[in-house]
């Protein structure tokens, strides 16, 4: 069913445990782990299953979880059960377990499996045994060090990033969930080795954090990036005006050696809790965009509360990760009836109003660009100063100076035109044919290479764009038919 | 069409009263009531004018302080986090976001008018929900959280655009920033492991973190795999044919084949392939071991029909509480298999029934509702011809006029300013009347300063002329006219609740208490608006509540001080006021507008002589100047104490006289009682009723009489007999002059039966 048209092939590791779908948060709870199972079945029937390495993650141990979480909290999670809840009243309050984050049967195992998958994916990436690791059971970005929050108990993302940090100097975390990725941001708020970027609905919305002005603290100042959005943002604006320009800039300035992408599907149109108006295409375009940078990518799940759309989305994004095109017609599967009445993969946006005016988005983006300009080029500790690095930093400096020269007054610097110019020539990081065979370079050599590519980049990118364009048109035709 | 479609999540105007501005709400839910009406559950947004001024001024003031602090501390774009943390104790948390003060330089660029209008665009979110009829929706608007990158001006240029940055809690009376916090400290951050240089990386002890269950690196092509899958399904079909329990469940071959094609079989096939190292022949063999063909069944197939029925029954009873379902209905199943089954069961036809129930429920929960444009004649449409200009833009020509503000002020708005007032809750231009329009009492000071300019201007209002009425409580400074008016207006509209005066906010259960509180503590002058009326009755605004009973107990709290201005006014506008008529008809209203006009147009006639205490003629006093021997006239001498009047105490009152007095009193009481009960017990024609001022209802009058103990001489307060026109008619027609005279002389002697007036003695 899946056809391989994409220009570059990547190795993809997919983590799934057959049990994950049968954990149940409780009656009326919007979080339904069964969506992972529905995704899995779709992946099988689309024929994506046979194109990637499928792993069953091992349960994460208490020891692993306490790399981030407090001992007491994990001990609590391990011991609490629905039948002994009353003995833990005090702790339940302390750890915010009860209402949004209920105690359910197998809670701890559920956390173990979701964490196990993400950490295993990170390890796999560290070993350079794969290009992309996918764990739809992970991405529980609200969990705090000793506190559950927003349906999340154990922050598998933080644990996976901690694992990545052993081998990677700089890890970039991107969050396209409709909610702010507060747990991850908080965990790495004061470090420059992780940059967190979150695109989320802000204002009168859970969890209340993610203000434009929250930019990190201490050493981590400017290493937290928050793009507050309003209701009803659509594909075009989200990808072209928000995601792509900002991520291009971030990749340029931060040059991470690994990327973690939280693909919360509650930013899709028609989500039970979300309020954006994205379709699979817009959502998936973000994944595709990050994939093109040829940086080890950990793709995680997250929110998503209209489960038929969640499984659609994550199936599609698995295909995106694999670089294969899949038909709009859904294959028959155990949950086929869920996808009625049209039984199509893609969803159409609703006619809700987009409250994000172009000016608003432009202003926010400009402000974030200003913040990003405060970053030293290629930050964080260089463990060994190799000649290449020295050159690189010089180069970076020179570039900085140049930038400063070119825009002497601030007004000019932040003009929309200027920012859009940046946008235009920043596609340079994307995919090109010479990489992707799997021998990824070590990050020290990886970076200068990137720069060279940048100088001669444009062309290869254009061709790849030209290639994808007809495809999307085809999809549209499909959707109409 | 689309504009009139209102959906859940839309921000809308709601009209709750024709004279007040719209309320801004967000639709959270649309519910169809059984009788076909649509109700909207809405989230409330408050305007500045709806929030007590001290809270607003606190927020504004606090903001400017923080602003300066921040500026001096940090000039970068970065916002110092610490300063935000400091304010946690204040009722206004993180006020760094009040937009009016937010960007002083932006504000400076705005004209005064724009700054004024901006205040109408600020809202305060509250978590308060209420339910309103959807028919009261009057259009859409847009409310957004203010982002500091936005210029405030952008809101002014967009119609129906509002912003908010703070959350108002109506119960706690606090404003808070709608903002979570990223905490900093070792309790919150992760410990970042050191980076290991590639050269230093020791081959770490392999921990098994995952098990490979499928790998794409095999020699098989897609076609082969597909073929293998078909074989798996056919083996499964065959296995079902052999398995007797399955053959009962799936009687037809088609059904067996369908069951064998479920995903469980396919997953098993992939597993087999991987386990046999992608060797097709080995994999095929393992599908049919010696024990017979492999049968993969999922929960859907595993469950018997009776189990399925049990499950459905349980689902109906318990809902989706699978723990309870398991405990009470299916204890032999694991929770996991129940959950698994549930999600598969949802794909079956049997689920359709459940769905139908849901569909009925969903019908009551609408997603959108169509409300046509509202174009009924608005009750506030003023058809009075008046020469007054528009209160907002001062235009004198308009197709339609709308009366605005308290009725007696006779203010009106033109057809352009009226929608603005309804939508944004203010006037387009900052005027002195703004204080009236809004209940922003913080303008007390402003009101005072505004008044001189107002009176000097051509449009000077009599309100300004009326300012300066001393308050009944000398210790309390009187309110400015505008603020006073605002307060009166506010009191007239609200039922109960807190005092809205700055720095007060006391709660009162009854409006009367609140009014009294305002009079005594805040120098509220209830008479101000109606000070022009010559009659010493209650001001109309106080009578507006449903009962005609005065809100303030007359004996204790009412005091009308007639100022020289009022006296002047009475004299000058005699023709309009008609004092004699007014005195006879204390409840008829006086046309204030014409009085005002009169005062404006005509020159002052002369100053009213102040009524002095009689101190004798000046001549009498001056005659004595320098002539001490002349005897003082009597009026100049202080009254000697012994000449002072003293009530003569009756040490031993005559028993007979006492008795007589008591008997007389008792007789009066009895008579009245008889009279009253006569009225209440016999079917009195409605128009022939006795009106008594404290209570219109006769029942309560009876109660009064019952309480009145005549021997103590304690009169029931505020009681008088009002002869209505019908009573007067009865008097004229049914009673002879003689009878009337007799009654008048001996009011208590004769019983009078209203029903048979002619039978009276």
Short mmCIF file of C-alpha atoms in Angstrom, two decimals, chain B residues 72-510:
data_model
loop_
_atom_site.label_atom_id
_atom_site.label_comp_id
_atom_site.label_asym_id
_atom_site.label_seq_id
_atom_site.Cartn_x
_atom_site.Cartn_y
_atom_site.Cartn_z
CA UNK B 72 15.75 50.66 35.72
CA UNK B 73 16.72 47.11 36.29
CA UNK B 74 16.66 45.64 32.91
CA UNK B 75 16.79 47.44 29.66
CA UNK B 76 16.86 44.44 27.47
CA UNK B 77 13.81 42.88 25.97
CA UNK B 78 14.07 40.34 28.64
CA UNK B 79 11.61 40.66 31.40
CA UNK B 80 13.07 40.20 34.80
CA UNK B 81 11.41 37.26 36.35
CA UNK B 82 12.12 38.31 39.89
CA UNK B 83 9.97 41.37 39.71
CA UNK B 84 7.05 39.22 38.75
CA UNK B 85 7.71 36.98 41.67
CA UNK B 86 7.69 39.78 44.15
CA UNK B 87 4.07 40.65 43.89
CA UNK B 88 2.67 37.38 44.94
CA UNK B 89 1.23 38.82 48.11
CA UNK B 90 -0.74 41.50 46.39
CA UNK B 91 -4.25 40.97 45.22
CA UNK B 92 -2.96 41.97 41.84
CA UNK B 93 -0.48 39.37 40.84
CA UNK B 94 1.92 40.03 38.09
CA UNK B 95 0.42 43.27 37.05
CA UNK B 96 3.21 43.61 34.58
CA UNK B 97 0.54 43.00 32.10
CA UNK B 98 -1.93 45.72 32.51
CA UNK B 99 -1.96 47.04 29.03
CA UNK B 100 -3.13 50.53 29.68
CA UNK B 101 0.06 51.17 31.55
CA UNK B 102 2.00 48.59 29.76
CA UNK B 103 3.57 50.65 27.11
CA UNK B 104 3.85 54.24 28.16
CA UNK B 105 5.54 55.22 24.99
CA UNK B 106 2.83 53.61 22.96
CA UNK B 107 0.26 55.35 25.05
CA UNK B 108 1.94 58.65 24.57
CA UNK B 109 1.52 58.24 20.88
CA UNK B 110 -2.18 57.86 21.33
CA UNK B 111 -4.40 60.83 21.54
CA UNK B 112 -6.47 61.43 24.59
CA UNK B 113 -9.49 60.23 22.72
CA UNK B 114 -7.81 57.01 21.75
CA UNK B 115 -6.61 56.44 25.24
CA UNK B 116 -10.12 56.96 26.43
CA UNK B 117 -11.51 54.55 23.92
CA UNK B 118 -8.87 51.99 24.73
CA UNK B 119 -10.30 51.70 28.19
CA UNK B 120 -13.46 50.40 26.63
CA UNK B 121 -11.56 47.65 24.92
CA UNK B 122 -10.06 46.13 27.99
CA UNK B 123 -11.87 43.22 29.52
CA UNK B 124 -11.26 41.00 32.46
CA UNK B 125 -11.77 37.32 32.12
CA UNK B 126 -13.60 35.60 34.89
CA UNK B 127 -14.10 31.94 35.46
CA UNK B 128 -17.71 32.66 36.19
CA UNK B 129 -20.27 30.81 34.11
CA UNK B 130 -23.88 31.67 33.59
CA UNK B 131 -26.72 30.56 31.41
CA UNK B 132 -28.47 33.00 29.14
CA UNK B 133 -31.12 32.62 26.47
CA UNK B 134 -29.50 32.49 23.08
CA UNK B 135 -32.03 34.94 21.72
CA UNK B 136 -30.32 37.68 23.66
CA UNK B 137 -27.24 37.36 21.47
CA UNK B 138 -26.60 40.58 19.60
CA UNK B 139 -23.60 39.84 17.47
CA UNK B 140 -20.08 38.57 17.56
CA UNK B 141 -16.97 40.14 18.87
CA UNK B 142 -13.44 39.02 19.41
CA UNK B 143 -11.59 38.79 22.66
CA UNK B 144 -7.93 38.00 22.72
CA UNK B 145 -5.28 37.78 25.32
CA UNK B 146 -3.16 40.84 24.93
CA UNK B 147 0.29 40.11 23.79
CA UNK B 148 2.90 42.69 24.48
CA UNK B 149 4.12 42.63 20.93
CA UNK B 150 0.84 44.06 19.81
CA UNK B 151 0.15 47.72 19.67
CA UNK B 152 -2.92 48.68 21.54
CA UNK B 153 -3.89 50.82 18.62
CA UNK B 154 -4.51 47.73 16.59
CA UNK B 155 -7.51 47.02 18.76
CA UNK B 156 -8.91 50.48 18.27
CA UNK B 157 -8.91 50.14 14.55
CA UNK B 158 -10.77 46.88 14.58
CA UNK B 159 -14.44 46.76 15.31
CA UNK B 160 -15.61 44.52 18.09
CA UNK B 161 -12.09 43.67 19.15
CA UNK B 162 -11.34 43.42 22.82
CA UNK B 163 -8.36 42.31 24.77
CA UNK B 164 -7.76 41.03 28.25
CA UNK B 165 -4.76 40.35 30.30
CA UNK B 166 -6.00 39.85 33.81
CA UNK B 167 -8.46 37.45 35.31
CA UNK B 168 -11.09 38.85 37.62
CA UNK B 169 -12.49 36.78 40.41
CA UNK B 170 -15.91 38.19 41.27
CA UNK B 171 -16.09 36.26 44.53
CA UNK B 172 -12.70 37.20 45.87
CA UNK B 173 -12.62 40.59 44.20
CA UNK B 174 -9.15 40.08 42.90
CA UNK B 175 -7.39 40.49 39.64
CA UNK B 176 -4.80 37.92 38.73
CA UNK B 177 -2.62 37.36 35.78
CA UNK B 178 -3.73 34.35 33.81
CA UNK B 179 -0.35 32.83 33.87
CA UNK B 180 1.40 29.78 35.09
CA UNK B 181 4.94 29.77 36.22
CA UNK B 182 8.06 27.92 35.30
CA UNK B 183 9.77 27.29 38.58
CA UNK B 184 13.48 27.49 39.02
CA UNK B 185 15.48 25.47 41.50
CA UNK B 186 17.02 22.09 42.04
CA UNK B 187 13.58 20.78 42.89
CA UNK B 188 12.41 21.45 39.38
CA UNK B 189 15.27 21.20 36.96
CA UNK B 190 16.89 18.08 35.66
CA UNK B 191 20.51 17.37 36.35
CA UNK B 192 22.16 17.48 32.99
CA UNK B 193 24.69 14.70 32.54
CA UNK B 194 28.10 15.71 31.30
CA UNK B 195 28.82 15.22 27.68
CA UNK B 196 31.14 12.39 26.92
CA UNK B 197 33.59 12.95 24.16
CA UNK B 198 33.48 10.18 21.58
CA UNK B 199 37.03 9.21 22.38
CA UNK B 200 36.23 8.77 26.06
CA UNK B 201 33.16 6.68 25.48
CA UNK B 202 33.66 3.38 27.08
CA UNK B 203 31.59 0.57 25.71
CA UNK B 204 28.92 0.89 28.35
CA UNK B 205 27.46 -2.31 29.77
CA UNK B 206 24.69 -3.21 27.41
CA UNK B 207 21.36 -2.95 29.07
CA UNK B 208 18.65 -4.62 27.13
CA UNK B 209 16.18 -1.86 26.55
CA UNK B 210 14.10 -3.29 23.79
CA UNK B 211 13.32 -6.40 21.87
CA UNK B 212 13.30 -6.36 18.13
CA UNK B 213 10.04 -7.79 16.84
CA UNK B 214 10.42 -6.97 13.19
CA UNK B 215 13.19 -5.77 10.97
CA UNK B 216 12.90 -4.51 7.42
CA UNK B 217 16.35 -5.79 6.53
CA UNK B 218 15.28 -9.02 4.94
CA UNK B 219 15.36 -10.31 1.42
CA UNK B 220 11.62 -10.49 1.05
CA UNK B 221 9.80 -8.16 -1.26
CA UNK B 222 6.38 -6.69 -0.63
CA UNK B 223 4.67 -9.19 -2.85
CA UNK B 224 6.05 -12.17 -0.98
CA UNK B 225 4.96 -10.71 2.33
CA UNK B 226 1.49 -10.07 0.98
CA UNK B 227 1.29 -13.62 -0.23
CA UNK B 228 2.40 -14.89 3.12
CA UNK B 229 -0.30 -12.85 4.80
CA UNK B 230 -2.95 -14.38 2.56
CA UNK B 231 -1.73 -17.83 3.48
CA UNK B 232 -1.91 -16.93 7.14
CA UNK B 233 -5.52 -15.86 6.74
CA UNK B 234 -6.44 -19.02 4.93
CA UNK B 235 -4.81 -21.12 7.60
CA UNK B 236 -6.80 -19.15 10.11
CA UNK B 237 -10.02 -19.82 8.21
CA UNK B 238 -9.28 -23.47 8.13
CA UNK B 239 -8.41 -23.46 11.81
CA UNK B 240 -11.80 -21.92 12.55
CA UNK B 241 -13.48 -24.59 10.57
CA UNK B 242 -11.75 -27.20 12.70
CA UNK B 243 -12.33 -25.45 15.99
CA UNK B 244 -15.77 -26.40 17.18
CA UNK B 245 -16.38 -23.34 19.33
CA UNK B 246 -15.52 -21.12 16.41
CA UNK B 247 -17.66 -23.04 13.98
CA UNK B 248 -20.59 -22.40 16.23
CA UNK B 249 -19.82 -18.72 16.41
CA UNK B 250 -19.02 -18.30 12.77
CA UNK B 251 -21.50 -20.51 11.00
CA UNK B 252 -20.70 -19.33 7.51
CA UNK B 253 -17.46 -19.60 5.65
CA UNK B 254 -17.52 -15.89 4.95
CA UNK B 255 -17.64 -15.10 8.59
CA UNK B 256 -14.79 -17.43 9.35
CA UNK B 257 -12.72 -15.82 6.65
CA UNK B 258 -13.53 -12.37 7.97
CA UNK B 259 -12.58 -13.43 11.47
CA UNK B 260 -9.36 -14.88 10.17
CA UNK B 261 -8.55 -11.59 8.46
CA UNK B 262 -8.56 -9.55 11.60
CA UNK B 263 -5.43 -7.76 12.63
CA UNK B 264 -4.56 -10.34 15.29
CA UNK B 265 -3.80 -12.86 12.57
CA UNK B 266 -1.71 -10.38 10.64
CA UNK B 267 0.34 -9.38 13.67
CA UNK B 268 0.90 -13.01 14.39
CA UNK B 269 2.03 -13.56 10.81
CA UNK B 270 4.58 -10.76 11.06
CA UNK B 271 5.80 -12.17 14.35
CA UNK B 272 6.19 -15.62 12.85
CA UNK B 273 8.09 -14.20 9.94
CA UNK B 274 10.49 -12.45 12.26
CA UNK B 275 10.91 -15.45 14.51
CA UNK B 276 11.66 -17.69 11.57
CA UNK B 277 14.22 -15.20 10.40
CA UNK B 278 12.23 -14.22 7.33
CA UNK B 279 12.41 -17.70 5.89
CA UNK B 280 9.03 -18.15 4.25
CA UNK B 281 9.06 -21.91 4.20
CA UNK B 282 9.97 -22.17 7.87
CA UNK B 283 7.36 -19.61 8.70
CA UNK B 284 4.72 -21.55 6.82
CA UNK B 285 5.59 -24.68 8.68
CA UNK B 286 5.28 -22.97 12.00
CA UNK B 287 1.79 -21.87 11.04
CA UNK B 288 0.70 -25.48 10.93
CA UNK B 289 2.49 -27.28 13.75
CA UNK B 290 1.67 -30.88 14.45
CA UNK B 291 -0.95 -29.81 16.96
CA UNK B 292 -3.02 -28.35 14.13
CA UNK B 293 -3.30 -25.01 12.38
CA UNK B 294 -2.62 -21.95 14.51
CA UNK B 295 -5.68 -20.06 15.59
CA UNK B 296 -5.29 -16.38 16.55
CA UNK B 297 -8.30 -14.86 18.12
CA UNK B 298 -8.71 -11.42 19.52
CA UNK B 299 -11.06 -10.40 22.30
CA UNK B 300 -13.79 -9.75 19.83
CA UNK B 301 -13.87 -13.35 18.84
CA UNK B 302 -12.90 -14.78 22.16
CA UNK B 303 -15.96 -13.49 23.93
CA UNK B 304 -19.05 -15.61 23.86
CA UNK B 305 -22.44 -14.22 23.00
CA UNK B 306 -23.56 -14.39 26.60
CA UNK B 307 -20.46 -12.54 27.71
CA UNK B 308 -21.15 -9.90 25.11
CA UNK B 309 -24.68 -9.55 26.40
CA UNK B 310 -23.44 -9.29 29.95
CA UNK B 311 -21.04 -6.62 28.89
CA UNK B 312 -23.69 -4.61 27.17
CA UNK B 313 -25.96 -4.88 30.13
CA UNK B 314 -23.15 -3.79 32.41
CA UNK B 315 -22.26 -0.93 30.15
CA UNK B 316 -25.79 0.28 30.30
CA UNK B 317 -25.82 0.12 34.05
CA UNK B 318 -22.35 1.37 34.96
CA UNK B 319 -21.28 3.37 31.97
CA UNK B 320 -17.66 2.95 31.09
CA UNK B 321 -16.49 2.16 34.58
CA UNK B 322 -14.74 -1.02 33.59
CA UNK B 323 -13.50 -1.80 37.06
CA UNK B 324 -17.05 -2.03 38.32
CA UNK B 325 -18.16 -3.90 35.25
CA UNK B 326 -15.44 -6.42 35.83
CA UNK B 327 -16.16 -6.77 39.53
CA UNK B 328 -19.90 -7.21 39.17
CA UNK B 329 -20.41 -8.77 35.78
CA UNK B 330 -17.30 -10.30 34.28
CA UNK B 331 -14.95 -11.25 37.13
CA UNK B 332 -13.32 -13.97 35.03
CA UNK B 333 -12.11 -11.42 32.49
CA UNK B 334 -9.08 -9.25 32.97
CA UNK B 335 -9.50 -5.51 32.89
CA UNK B 336 -7.26 -5.34 29.87
CA UNK B 337 -9.37 -7.69 27.87
CA UNK B 338 -12.48 -5.75 28.82
CA UNK B 339 -10.93 -2.50 27.63
CA UNK B 340 -9.74 -4.20 24.49
CA UNK B 341 -13.15 -5.64 23.88
CA UNK B 342 -14.84 -2.33 24.51
CA UNK B 343 -12.93 -0.54 21.77
CA UNK B 344 -13.68 -3.32 19.33
CA UNK B 345 -17.26 -3.55 20.41
CA UNK B 346 -17.60 0.06 19.34
CA UNK B 347 -17.09 -1.01 15.75
CA UNK B 348 -20.04 -3.40 15.87
CA UNK B 349 -23.65 -2.85 14.95
CA UNK B 350 -24.66 -3.31 18.54
CA UNK B 351 -22.89 -0.11 19.35
CA UNK B 352 -25.27 1.67 17.01
CA UNK B 353 -27.97 1.53 19.65
CA UNK B 354 -25.72 3.27 22.11
CA UNK B 355 -24.84 5.73 19.45
CA UNK B 356 -28.46 6.53 18.89
CA UNK B 357 -28.83 7.43 22.53
CA UNK B 358 -25.81 9.61 22.18
CA UNK B 359 -27.27 11.25 19.10
CA UNK B 360 -30.36 12.23 21.05
CA UNK B 361 -28.17 13.71 23.73
CA UNK B 362 -26.14 15.48 21.13
CA UNK B 363 -29.27 17.04 19.76
CA UNK B 364 -29.66 18.91 23.00
CA UNK B 365 -26.08 19.98 22.85
CA UNK B 366 -25.99 22.10 19.77
CA UNK B 367 -22.83 22.95 18.00
CA UNK B 368 -24.15 26.12 16.54
CA UNK B 369 -27.25 28.20 16.59
CA UNK B 370 -28.68 30.69 14.16
CA UNK B 371 -29.79 33.93 15.69
CA UNK B 372 -31.21 36.42 13.22
CA UNK B 373 -30.23 40.02 13.41
CA UNK B 374 -32.04 41.79 16.13
CA UNK B 375 -34.05 44.61 14.69
CA UNK B 376 -36.97 45.09 16.96
CA UNK B 377 -37.64 48.60 18.01
CA UNK B 378 -35.46 49.17 20.91
CA UNK B 379 -37.19 50.35 23.98
CA UNK B 380 -34.55 52.93 24.57
CA UNK B 381 -35.35 54.55 21.28
CA UNK B 382 -36.26 57.99 22.36
CA UNK B 383 -39.13 59.69 20.66
CA UNK B 384 -39.03 62.79 22.76
CA UNK B 385 -38.25 65.81 20.75
CA UNK B 386 -35.58 67.59 22.55
CA UNK B 387 -32.96 70.05 21.60
CA UNK B 388 -30.26 68.29 23.52
CA UNK B 389 -27.13 67.38 21.67
CA UNK B 390 -25.66 63.94 21.55
CA UNK B 391 -23.88 63.32 24.81
CA UNK B 392 -20.98 61.74 23.05
CA UNK B 393 -20.23 63.57 19.83
CA UNK B 394 -22.31 66.73 20.37
CA UNK B 395 -24.03 66.35 17.09
CA UNK B 396 -27.44 67.86 16.83
CA UNK B 397 -28.68 65.89 13.89
CA UNK B 398 -29.38 62.24 13.88
CA UNK B 399 -31.92 60.01 12.27
CA UNK B 400 -32.75 58.42 15.53
CA UNK B 401 -32.12 59.30 19.09
CA UNK B 402 -31.63 56.99 22.00
CA UNK B 403 -32.26 58.04 25.53
CA UNK B 404 -29.26 57.39 27.63
CA UNK B 405 -28.37 57.57 31.25
CA UNK B 406 -30.83 58.01 34.07
CA UNK B 407 -34.26 58.91 32.80
CA UNK B 408 -34.53 62.22 34.57
CA UNK B 409 -31.34 63.45 32.99
CA UNK B 410 -32.97 63.30 29.59
CA UNK B 411 -29.64 62.67 27.96
CA UNK B 412 -29.56 61.10 24.58
CA UNK B 413 -27.18 59.65 22.06
CA UNK B 414 -27.18 59.85 18.32
CA UNK B 415 -27.55 56.81 16.15
CA UNK B 416 -23.80 56.58 15.70
CA UNK B 417 -22.80 56.82 19.30
CA UNK B 418 -25.50 54.53 20.56
CA UNK B 419 -24.05 51.33 19.07
CA UNK B 420 -20.68 52.35 20.39
CA UNK B 421 -22.12 52.72 23.84
CA UNK B 422 -23.84 49.38 23.61
CA UNK B 423 -20.77 47.57 22.40
CA UNK B 424 -17.98 49.19 24.29
CA UNK B 425 -19.77 50.48 27.33
CA UNK B 426 -18.58 54.04 27.06
CA UNK B 427 -18.85 57.20 25.08
CA UNK B 428 -16.68 57.87 22.11
CA UNK B 429 -15.22 60.99 23.60
CA UNK B 430 -14.12 61.59 27.10
CA UNK B 431 -16.73 63.86 28.63
CA UNK B 432 -17.75 64.78 32.08
CA UNK B 433 -20.78 62.62 31.64
CA UNK B 434 -18.50 59.66 31.37
CA UNK B 435 -18.54 59.50 35.09
CA UNK B 436 -22.27 59.10 34.92
CA UNK B 437 -22.18 56.55 32.21
CA UNK B 438 -19.74 54.40 33.98
CA UNK B 439 -19.97 53.57 37.60
CA UNK B 440 -16.36 54.30 37.96
CA UNK B 441 -16.48 56.04 41.26
CA UNK B 442 -12.82 56.68 41.36
CA UNK B 443 -13.65 59.76 39.40
CA UNK B 444 -15.00 61.38 42.50
CA UNK B 445 -12.10 63.71 42.41
CA UNK B 446 -12.35 64.18 38.71
CA UNK B 447 -16.00 64.87 38.99
CA UNK B 448 -15.30 67.71 41.29
CA UNK B 449 -12.74 69.23 39.02
CA UNK B 450 -14.85 68.72 36.00
CA UNK B 451 -17.78 70.58 37.27
CA UNK B 452 -16.54 74.15 37.09
CA UNK B 453 -15.56 73.65 33.50
CA UNK B 454 -18.88 72.12 32.83
CA UNK B 455 -20.83 74.99 34.20
CA UNK B 456 -18.71 77.44 32.33
CA UNK B 457 -19.29 75.66 29.11
CA UNK B 458 -22.38 76.34 27.11
CA UNK B 459 -23.59 72.86 27.77
CA UNK B 460 -23.40 73.36 31.47
CA UNK B 461 -25.74 71.05 33.16
CA UNK B 462 -27.93 71.88 36.04
CA UNK B 463 -26.28 68.98 37.72
CA UNK B 464 -23.34 71.27 38.06
CA UNK B 465 -25.53 73.97 39.45
CA UNK B 466 -26.90 71.58 41.93
CA UNK B 467 -23.53 70.61 43.21
CA UNK B 468 -22.69 71.65 46.63
CA UNK B 469 -25.72 70.48 48.40
CA UNK B 470 -24.46 69.78 51.82
CA UNK B 471 -24.66 66.21 52.76
CA UNK B 472 -26.87 65.15 55.58
CA UNK B 473 -23.86 63.97 57.46
CA UNK B 474 -21.57 66.87 58.05
CA UNK B 475 -18.59 64.66 58.84
CA UNK B 476 -18.62 62.98 55.50
CA UNK B 477 -17.54 64.95 52.50
CA UNK B 478 -20.22 65.00 49.88
CA UNK B 479 -19.68 63.23 46.63
CA UNK B 480 -19.22 65.14 43.46
CA UNK B 481 -22.35 65.56 41.45
CA UNK B 482 -21.33 63.16 38.79
CA UNK B 483 -20.20 60.48 41.17
CA UNK B 484 -23.27 60.98 43.25
CA UNK B 485 -25.47 60.58 40.27
CA UNK B 486 -23.60 57.53 39.21
CA UNK B 487 -24.01 55.98 42.59
CA UNK B 488 -27.69 56.75 42.72
CA UNK B 489 -28.13 55.28 39.32
CA UNK B 490 -26.23 52.26 40.29
CA UNK B 491 -28.18 51.79 43.44
CA UNK B 492 -31.36 52.03 41.49
CA UNK B 493 -30.38 49.19 39.23
CA UNK B 494 -28.75 46.80 41.61
CA UNK B 495 -30.61 44.63 44.00
CA UNK B 496 -28.07 44.04 46.67
CA UNK B 497 -24.41 43.38 46.98
CA UNK B 498 -21.34 45.21 48.00
CA UNK B 499 -20.91 48.91 48.27
CA UNK B 500 -19.09 49.97 45.17
CA UNK B 501 -17.49 53.00 46.65
CA UNK B 502 -13.73 53.16 46.59
CA UNK B 503 -12.05 51.41 49.49
CA UNK B 504 -15.30 50.14 50.89
CA UNK B 505 -16.89 47.10 49.34
CA UNK B 506 -19.00 46.18 52.35
CA UNK B 507 -21.62 43.59 51.71
CA UNK B 508 -25.26 44.27 52.40
CA UNK B 509 -28.12 41.93 52.28
CA UNK B 510 -30.74 44.48 51.51
#
